[in-house]
Each structure stands twice: as structure tokens, then as C-alpha cells.
Amino acid sequence: MTVKIPEPIALVIAALRSDKYTQTAGTLEDKSGFCCLGVIGKVGEACGIRIDPQEFDSFNRLAGNDFINLPDIQEWVNFCGSEGNFENAAADFRDYIPQGGCKADSLMEMNDTYNFTFAQIADFIEDNWQILVKEPV
């Protein structure tokens, strides 16, 4: 039996595959663009999830580098951890990047440490979303 991808995750995958967001690292959003978690924050905000005005910097960009101060976004997407943590262990990415062999334990690490593209992160989420959520649907 195939389990359908929850709507918030499907929306995130579509956003990561779109040309709407430019990728950056080390922060949710800066003048260069967004990390993958920043994209998730913006998708959630567009879906009506409230983000405290204090979580924006003076340029109206998402501040921070994870969901610690964005609990409503983390709850909306149903992620286990504030960095898009994988439920039990590091995942092996040989199937997602040509160089293979790296291991990470969160989407943030994929974006910031290993420089996965948004398309590669979207592919990973699509294939492995159940290790990201608190309780698989």
C-alpha cells in the first residue's frame, strides 16, 4: 500500500523544484536567497501559517537558520526536528548525488554542509518524507 505524501510536504517539494527561490546556505533567508528550510517557511507562510513578526530581520527576511523560533511552521510540515532532522539515523545519499558517500542527519545539513541543490533535496524528500515527520500518515 502506497501512502500519499501529505499536502504540506507536496507543496514544499513543488516549491523546491520551482524556479521561484534562489538557494543560499547558513541562514533561512538572506539577500542571496533561501536555504531549503527558508523555502519551507515561505511556503507555510503562503498557506496561512503565522510567523511572529519578530522572526523577520530589518529587511523583512526570515531570521535564523532553523525552525527553533518558527514552531508553527515546524508543526505545519510535521517535522521531527527544527533542522528537518531524520527520525533515527543519518541517511546515505549515494542515490541522490553523483559523488555519493556523504551522510547527513538533516535537511539543513544537506543544504549547508553538502551543498545539495533544491532539486536534489526535493527528490530526497519525495522518496524519504516518512523519516522527516513525527508520525507517518
Short mmCIF file of N, CA and C in Angstrom, two decimals:
data_model
loop_
_atom_site.label_atom_id
_atom_site.label_comp_id
_atom_site.label_asym_id
_atom_site.label_seq_id
_atom_site.Cartn_x
_atom_site.Cartn_y
_atom_site.Cartn_z
N MET A 1 0.84 -1.18 0.00
CA MET A 1 0.00 0.00 0.00
C MET A 1 0.89 1.25 0.00
N THR A 2 0.67 2.11 -0.96
CA THR A 2 1.42 3.35 -1.05
C THR A 2 0.72 4.43 -0.23
N VAL A 3 1.50 5.13 0.59
CA VAL A 3 0.96 6.19 1.41
C VAL A 3 1.14 7.51 0.66
N LYS A 4 0.07 8.28 0.59
CA LYS A 4 0.11 9.57 -0.11
C LYS A 4 0.94 10.58 0.67
N ILE A 5 1.73 11.34 -0.04
CA ILE A 5 2.53 12.40 0.56
C ILE A 5 1.59 13.46 1.12
N PRO A 6 1.76 13.85 2.38
CA PRO A 6 0.91 14.90 2.95
C PRO A 6 1.02 16.20 2.15
N GLU A 7 -0.08 16.95 2.10
CA GLU A 7 -0.14 18.17 1.30
C GLU A 7 0.98 19.16 1.61
N PRO A 8 1.28 19.47 2.90
CA PRO A 8 2.37 20.42 3.14
C PRO A 8 3.69 19.98 2.52
N ILE A 9 3.98 18.70 2.60
CA ILE A 9 5.24 18.19 2.04
C ILE A 9 5.21 18.25 0.52
N ALA A 10 4.07 17.92 -0.08
CA ALA A 10 3.94 18.02 -1.54
C ALA A 10 4.14 19.46 -2.00
N LEU A 11 3.61 20.42 -1.24
CA LEU A 11 3.79 21.83 -1.60
C LEU A 11 5.26 22.25 -1.48
N VAL A 12 5.94 21.75 -0.46
CA VAL A 12 7.36 22.05 -0.28
C VAL A 12 8.18 21.48 -1.43
N ILE A 13 7.90 20.24 -1.82
CA ILE A 13 8.62 19.61 -2.93
C ILE A 13 8.43 20.44 -4.20
N ALA A 14 7.19 20.83 -4.48
CA ALA A 14 6.92 21.64 -5.68
C ALA A 14 7.68 22.97 -5.63
N ALA A 15 7.70 23.60 -4.45
CA ALA A 15 8.40 24.89 -4.32
C ALA A 15 9.90 24.72 -4.54
N LEU A 16 10.47 23.66 -3.98
CA LEU A 16 11.91 23.43 -4.16
C LEU A 16 12.26 23.16 -5.63
N ARG A 17 11.33 22.58 -6.36
CA ARG A 17 11.57 22.28 -7.78
C ARG A 17 11.26 23.47 -8.69
N SER A 18 10.59 24.46 -8.15
CA SER A 18 10.24 25.63 -8.96
C SER A 18 11.47 26.52 -9.15
N ASP A 19 11.33 27.49 -10.00
CA ASP A 19 12.40 28.48 -10.19
C ASP A 19 12.17 29.73 -9.35
N LYS A 20 11.25 29.66 -8.41
CA LYS A 20 10.87 30.84 -7.62
C LYS A 20 11.93 31.22 -6.59
N TYR A 21 12.70 30.25 -6.10
CA TYR A 21 13.63 30.51 -4.99
C TYR A 21 15.07 30.29 -5.42
N THR A 22 15.93 31.23 -5.04
CA THR A 22 17.37 31.11 -5.24
C THR A 22 17.95 30.52 -3.96
N GLN A 23 18.92 29.63 -4.10
CA GLN A 23 19.46 28.94 -2.95
C GLN A 23 20.64 29.66 -2.30
N THR A 24 20.64 29.63 -0.97
CA THR A 24 21.75 30.13 -0.17
C THR A 24 22.00 29.12 0.95
N ALA A 25 22.95 29.40 1.81
CA ALA A 25 23.26 28.49 2.91
C ALA A 25 23.53 29.27 4.19
N GLY A 26 23.36 28.60 5.33
CA GLY A 26 23.72 29.19 6.61
C GLY A 26 22.66 30.05 7.26
N THR A 27 21.57 30.31 6.58
CA THR A 27 20.50 31.15 7.12
C THR A 27 19.20 30.81 6.39
N LEU A 28 18.08 31.06 7.03
CA LEU A 28 16.81 30.80 6.37
C LEU A 28 16.64 31.65 5.11
N GLU A 29 17.03 32.92 5.23
CA GLU A 29 16.87 33.84 4.10
C GLU A 29 17.88 34.97 4.23
N ASP A 30 18.50 35.31 3.13
CA ASP A 30 19.37 36.48 3.08
C ASP A 30 19.19 37.15 1.73
N LYS A 31 20.00 38.15 1.45
CA LYS A 31 19.83 38.89 0.19
C LYS A 31 20.09 38.02 -1.03
N SER A 32 20.78 36.88 -0.86
CA SER A 32 21.07 35.97 -1.97
C SER A 32 19.94 34.99 -2.24
N GLY A 33 19.16 34.66 -1.20
CA GLY A 33 18.10 33.69 -1.40
C GLY A 33 17.69 33.00 -0.11
N PHE A 34 17.38 31.70 -0.23
CA PHE A 34 16.84 30.91 0.86
C PHE A 34 17.59 29.59 0.99
N CYS A 35 17.66 29.07 2.21
CA CYS A 35 18.06 27.67 2.35
C CYS A 35 16.78 26.85 2.20
N CYS A 36 16.89 25.55 2.16
CA CYS A 36 15.70 24.73 1.96
C CYS A 36 14.68 24.94 3.09
N LEU A 37 15.14 25.16 4.32
CA LEU A 37 14.21 25.40 5.42
C LEU A 37 13.53 26.77 5.27
N GLY A 38 14.22 27.74 4.71
CA GLY A 38 13.62 29.04 4.43
C GLY A 38 12.50 28.92 3.41
N VAL A 39 12.72 28.07 2.41
CA VAL A 39 11.66 27.82 1.41
C VAL A 39 10.44 27.24 2.12
N ILE A 40 10.67 26.28 3.00
CA ILE A 40 9.57 25.68 3.74
C ILE A 40 8.83 26.74 4.55
N GLY A 41 9.58 27.64 5.18
CA GLY A 41 8.96 28.73 5.93
C GLY A 41 8.09 29.61 5.05
N LYS A 42 8.58 29.96 3.88
CA LYS A 42 7.81 30.83 2.97
C LYS A 42 6.58 30.11 2.43
N VAL A 43 6.70 28.82 2.15
CA VAL A 43 5.54 28.05 1.67
C VAL A 43 4.48 27.99 2.77
N GLY A 44 4.92 27.73 3.99
CA GLY A 44 3.98 27.70 5.11
C GLY A 44 3.30 29.04 5.31
N GLU A 45 4.08 30.10 5.24
CA GLU A 45 3.51 31.45 5.38
C GLU A 45 2.47 31.71 4.28
N ALA A 46 2.76 31.30 3.04
CA ALA A 46 1.82 31.48 1.93
C ALA A 46 0.54 30.66 2.14
N CYS A 47 0.64 29.60 2.93
CA CYS A 47 -0.52 28.76 3.23
C CYS A 47 -1.28 29.25 4.46
N GLY A 48 -0.86 30.39 5.00
CA GLY A 48 -1.57 30.98 6.11
C GLY A 48 -1.00 30.67 7.49
N ILE A 49 0.15 30.01 7.55
CA ILE A 49 0.76 29.74 8.84
C ILE A 49 1.39 31.04 9.34
N ARG A 50 1.04 31.41 10.55
CA ARG A 50 1.51 32.68 11.12
C ARG A 50 2.97 32.59 11.53
N ILE A 51 3.72 33.59 11.14
CA ILE A 51 5.10 33.73 11.58
C ILE A 51 5.17 35.01 12.40
N ASP A 52 5.66 34.89 13.62
CA ASP A 52 5.78 36.05 14.51
C ASP A 52 6.61 37.13 13.82
N PRO A 53 6.14 38.37 13.80
CA PRO A 53 6.89 39.45 13.16
C PRO A 53 8.32 39.60 13.68
N GLN A 54 8.57 39.17 14.91
CA GLN A 54 9.93 39.23 15.47
C GLN A 54 10.89 38.26 14.78
N GLU A 55 10.36 37.33 14.01
CA GLU A 55 11.20 36.35 13.32
C GLU A 55 11.68 36.82 11.96
N PHE A 56 11.43 38.08 11.65
CA PHE A 56 11.93 38.70 10.43
C PHE A 56 13.01 39.70 10.80
N ASP A 57 14.02 39.83 9.95
CA ASP A 57 15.06 40.81 10.22
C ASP A 57 14.59 42.20 9.76
N SER A 58 15.46 43.17 9.84
CA SER A 58 15.08 44.54 9.48
C SER A 58 14.78 44.70 7.99
N PHE A 59 15.13 43.71 7.18
CA PHE A 59 14.84 43.74 5.74
C PHE A 59 13.63 42.88 5.40
N ASN A 60 12.88 42.45 6.43
CA ASN A 60 11.70 41.60 6.29
C ASN A 60 12.04 40.23 5.71
N ARG A 61 13.22 39.72 6.08
CA ARG A 61 13.64 38.38 5.67
C ARG A 61 13.57 37.47 6.89
N LEU A 62 13.30 36.19 6.65
CA LEU A 62 13.27 35.23 7.75
C LEU A 62 14.63 35.19 8.44
N ALA A 63 14.62 35.32 9.74
CA ALA A 63 15.87 35.30 10.51
C ALA A 63 16.12 33.90 11.05
N GLY A 64 17.37 33.62 11.39
CA GLY A 64 17.73 32.32 11.96
C GLY A 64 18.17 31.33 10.90
N ASN A 65 18.45 30.11 11.36
CA ASN A 65 18.89 29.09 10.42
C ASN A 65 18.13 27.78 10.57
N ASP A 66 17.12 27.74 11.45
CA ASP A 66 16.30 26.54 11.61
C ASP A 66 14.92 26.95 12.09
N PHE A 67 14.12 25.97 12.54
CA PHE A 67 12.74 26.25 12.94
C PHE A 67 12.57 26.46 14.45
N ILE A 68 13.67 26.66 15.20
CA ILE A 68 13.57 26.86 16.65
C ILE A 68 12.57 27.97 16.97
N ASN A 69 12.62 29.06 16.25
CA ASN A 69 11.71 30.18 16.51
C ASN A 69 10.51 30.21 15.56
N LEU A 70 10.34 29.13 14.81
CA LEU A 70 9.20 29.02 13.89
C LEU A 70 8.44 27.73 14.18
N PRO A 71 7.98 27.54 15.42
CA PRO A 71 7.33 26.27 15.77
C PRO A 71 6.06 25.99 14.98
N ASP A 72 5.34 27.03 14.57
CA ASP A 72 4.12 26.80 13.80
C ASP A 72 4.45 26.25 12.41
N ILE A 73 5.56 26.68 11.84
CA ILE A 73 5.99 26.12 10.54
C ILE A 73 6.41 24.67 10.72
N GLN A 74 7.20 24.39 11.75
CA GLN A 74 7.62 23.02 12.02
C GLN A 74 6.41 22.11 12.26
N GLU A 75 5.44 22.60 12.98
CA GLU A 75 4.21 21.84 13.25
C GLU A 75 3.42 21.61 11.96
N TRP A 76 3.32 22.65 11.13
CA TRP A 76 2.57 22.55 9.87
C TRP A 76 3.14 21.46 8.98
N VAL A 77 4.46 21.43 8.86
CA VAL A 77 5.08 20.44 7.98
C VAL A 77 5.26 19.10 8.70
N ASN A 78 5.05 19.09 10.03
CA ASN A 78 5.07 17.88 10.86
C ASN A 78 6.46 17.26 10.99
N PHE A 79 7.50 18.10 10.96
CA PHE A 79 8.87 17.58 11.04
C PHE A 79 9.25 17.18 12.46
N CYS A 80 10.10 16.15 12.55
CA CYS A 80 10.61 15.66 13.84
C CYS A 80 11.43 16.72 14.55
N GLY A 81 12.28 17.42 13.83
CA GLY A 81 13.19 18.36 14.45
C GLY A 81 13.26 19.68 13.74
N SER A 82 13.88 20.64 14.41
CA SER A 82 13.92 22.02 13.91
C SER A 82 14.85 22.21 12.72
N GLU A 83 15.66 21.20 12.39
CA GLU A 83 16.56 21.30 11.24
C GLU A 83 16.12 20.39 10.09
N GLY A 84 14.90 19.89 10.18
CA GLY A 84 14.47 18.89 9.21
C GLY A 84 15.21 17.59 9.46
N ASN A 85 15.30 17.23 10.75
CA ASN A 85 16.07 16.06 11.16
C ASN A 85 15.43 14.77 10.69
N PHE A 86 16.28 13.78 10.37
CA PHE A 86 15.80 12.46 10.01
C PHE A 86 15.54 11.70 11.30
N GLU A 87 14.49 10.92 11.33
CA GLU A 87 13.98 10.35 12.57
C GLU A 87 15.00 9.57 13.39
N ASN A 88 15.71 8.64 12.84
CA ASN A 88 16.54 7.78 13.68
C ASN A 88 18.03 7.82 13.40
N ALA A 89 18.42 8.04 12.18
CA ALA A 89 19.85 7.95 11.87
C ALA A 89 20.17 8.78 10.65
N ALA A 90 21.44 8.92 10.42
CA ALA A 90 21.90 9.62 9.21
C ALA A 90 21.48 8.82 7.99
N ALA A 91 21.19 9.51 6.94
CA ALA A 91 20.81 8.87 5.69
C ALA A 91 22.02 8.87 4.75
N ASP A 92 22.10 7.84 3.94
CA ASP A 92 23.16 7.72 2.96
C ASP A 92 22.61 8.20 1.62
N PHE A 93 23.35 9.05 0.94
CA PHE A 93 22.82 9.73 -0.24
C PHE A 93 23.40 9.26 -1.57
N ARG A 94 23.96 8.08 -1.63
CA ARG A 94 24.56 7.62 -2.88
C ARG A 94 23.60 7.69 -4.05
N ASP A 95 22.30 7.51 -3.79
CA ASP A 95 21.33 7.54 -4.88
C ASP A 95 20.93 8.95 -5.31
N TYR A 96 21.37 9.96 -4.57
CA TYR A 96 20.91 11.31 -4.84
C TYR A 96 21.96 12.25 -5.40
N ILE A 97 23.23 11.92 -5.22
CA ILE A 97 24.29 12.77 -5.75
C ILE A 97 25.38 11.90 -6.38
N PRO A 98 25.95 12.36 -7.46
CA PRO A 98 26.95 11.56 -8.15
C PRO A 98 28.15 11.19 -7.28
N GLN A 99 28.64 12.11 -6.47
CA GLN A 99 29.82 11.82 -5.67
C GLN A 99 29.53 10.83 -4.54
N GLY A 100 28.26 10.73 -4.12
CA GLY A 100 27.83 9.76 -3.12
C GLY A 100 28.70 9.72 -1.87
N GLY A 101 28.39 8.80 -1.00
CA GLY A 101 29.23 8.54 0.15
C GLY A 101 29.07 9.49 1.32
N CYS A 102 28.43 10.63 1.18
CA CYS A 102 28.28 11.52 2.33
C CYS A 102 27.08 11.06 3.16
N LYS A 103 27.10 11.42 4.40
CA LYS A 103 25.98 11.12 5.29
C LYS A 103 25.58 12.41 5.99
N ALA A 104 24.30 12.57 6.19
CA ALA A 104 23.79 13.74 6.88
C ALA A 104 22.64 13.29 7.77
N ASP A 105 22.26 14.13 8.72
CA ASP A 105 21.13 13.77 9.57
C ASP A 105 20.01 14.81 9.55
N SER A 106 20.08 15.76 8.60
CA SER A 106 19.01 16.76 8.49
C SER A 106 19.02 17.42 7.12
N LEU A 107 17.89 18.01 6.78
CA LEU A 107 17.82 18.78 5.53
C LEU A 107 18.76 19.98 5.59
N MET A 108 18.88 20.59 6.77
CA MET A 108 19.78 21.73 6.91
C MET A 108 21.21 21.32 6.55
N GLU A 109 21.64 20.17 7.02
CA GLU A 109 22.99 19.70 6.71
C GLU A 109 23.14 19.40 5.22
N MET A 110 22.12 18.84 4.60
CA MET A 110 22.17 18.59 3.16
C MET A 110 22.39 19.91 2.41
N ASN A 111 21.65 20.95 2.82
CA ASN A 111 21.72 22.25 2.16
C ASN A 111 23.04 22.95 2.47
N ASP A 112 23.40 23.05 3.75
CA ASP A 112 24.50 23.91 4.18
C ASP A 112 25.87 23.25 4.13
N THR A 113 25.96 21.98 4.47
CA THR A 113 27.25 21.30 4.54
C THR A 113 27.61 20.62 3.23
N TYR A 114 26.63 19.94 2.64
CA TYR A 114 26.91 19.15 1.43
C TYR A 114 26.49 19.81 0.14
N ASN A 115 25.90 21.00 0.23
CA ASN A 115 25.54 21.79 -0.96
C ASN A 115 24.64 21.05 -1.95
N PHE A 116 23.69 20.28 -1.43
CA PHE A 116 22.70 19.67 -2.31
C PHE A 116 21.90 20.79 -2.96
N THR A 117 21.52 20.61 -4.19
CA THR A 117 20.65 21.58 -4.86
C THR A 117 19.23 21.41 -4.33
N PHE A 118 18.40 22.40 -4.58
CA PHE A 118 16.99 22.27 -4.19
C PHE A 118 16.36 21.06 -4.87
N ALA A 119 16.70 20.81 -6.13
CA ALA A 119 16.12 19.67 -6.85
C ALA A 119 16.53 18.35 -6.18
N GLN A 120 17.79 18.24 -5.76
CA GLN A 120 18.24 17.02 -5.08
C GLN A 120 17.55 16.86 -3.73
N ILE A 121 17.37 17.96 -3.01
CA ILE A 121 16.67 17.90 -1.73
C ILE A 121 15.21 17.52 -1.95
N ALA A 122 14.59 18.07 -2.98
CA ALA A 122 13.19 17.72 -3.29
C ALA A 122 13.07 16.24 -3.61
N ASP A 123 14.00 15.70 -4.40
CA ASP A 123 13.97 14.26 -4.71
C ASP A 123 14.09 13.43 -3.44
N PHE A 124 15.01 13.84 -2.56
CA PHE A 124 15.20 13.12 -1.31
C PHE A 124 13.94 13.17 -0.46
N ILE A 125 13.34 14.35 -0.31
CA ILE A 125 12.13 14.48 0.49
C ILE A 125 11.02 13.62 -0.10
N GLU A 126 10.86 13.66 -1.40
CA GLU A 126 9.80 12.89 -2.05
C GLU A 126 9.95 11.39 -1.76
N ASP A 127 11.17 10.89 -1.81
CA ASP A 127 11.41 9.47 -1.61
C ASP A 127 11.46 9.06 -0.14
N ASN A 128 11.75 10.01 0.76
CA ASN A 128 12.02 9.67 2.16
C ASN A 128 11.24 10.50 3.17
N TRP A 129 10.14 11.11 2.78
CA TRP A 129 9.45 12.04 3.67
C TRP A 129 9.06 11.41 5.00
N GLN A 130 8.83 10.11 5.03
CA GLN A 130 8.37 9.49 6.27
C GLN A 130 9.42 9.49 7.38
N ILE A 131 10.70 9.65 7.03
CA ILE A 131 11.72 9.73 8.09
C ILE A 131 11.87 11.16 8.62
N LEU A 132 11.19 12.10 8.00
CA LEU A 132 11.24 13.51 8.42
C LEU A 132 10.09 13.89 9.35
N VAL A 133 8.99 13.17 9.27
CA VAL A 133 7.80 13.56 10.02
C VAL A 133 7.70 12.85 11.36
N LYS A 134 6.96 13.47 12.28
CA LYS A 134 6.79 12.91 13.61
C LYS A 134 6.11 11.56 13.57
N GLU A 135 5.00 11.49 12.86
CA GLU A 135 4.28 10.24 12.73
C GLU A 135 3.86 10.09 11.28
N PRO A 136 4.41 9.07 10.59
CA PRO A 136 3.98 8.88 9.20
C PRO A 136 2.46 8.72 9.11
N VAL A 137 1.92 9.31 8.08
CA VAL A 137 0.47 9.29 7.89
C VAL A 137 0.06 7.95 7.33
#
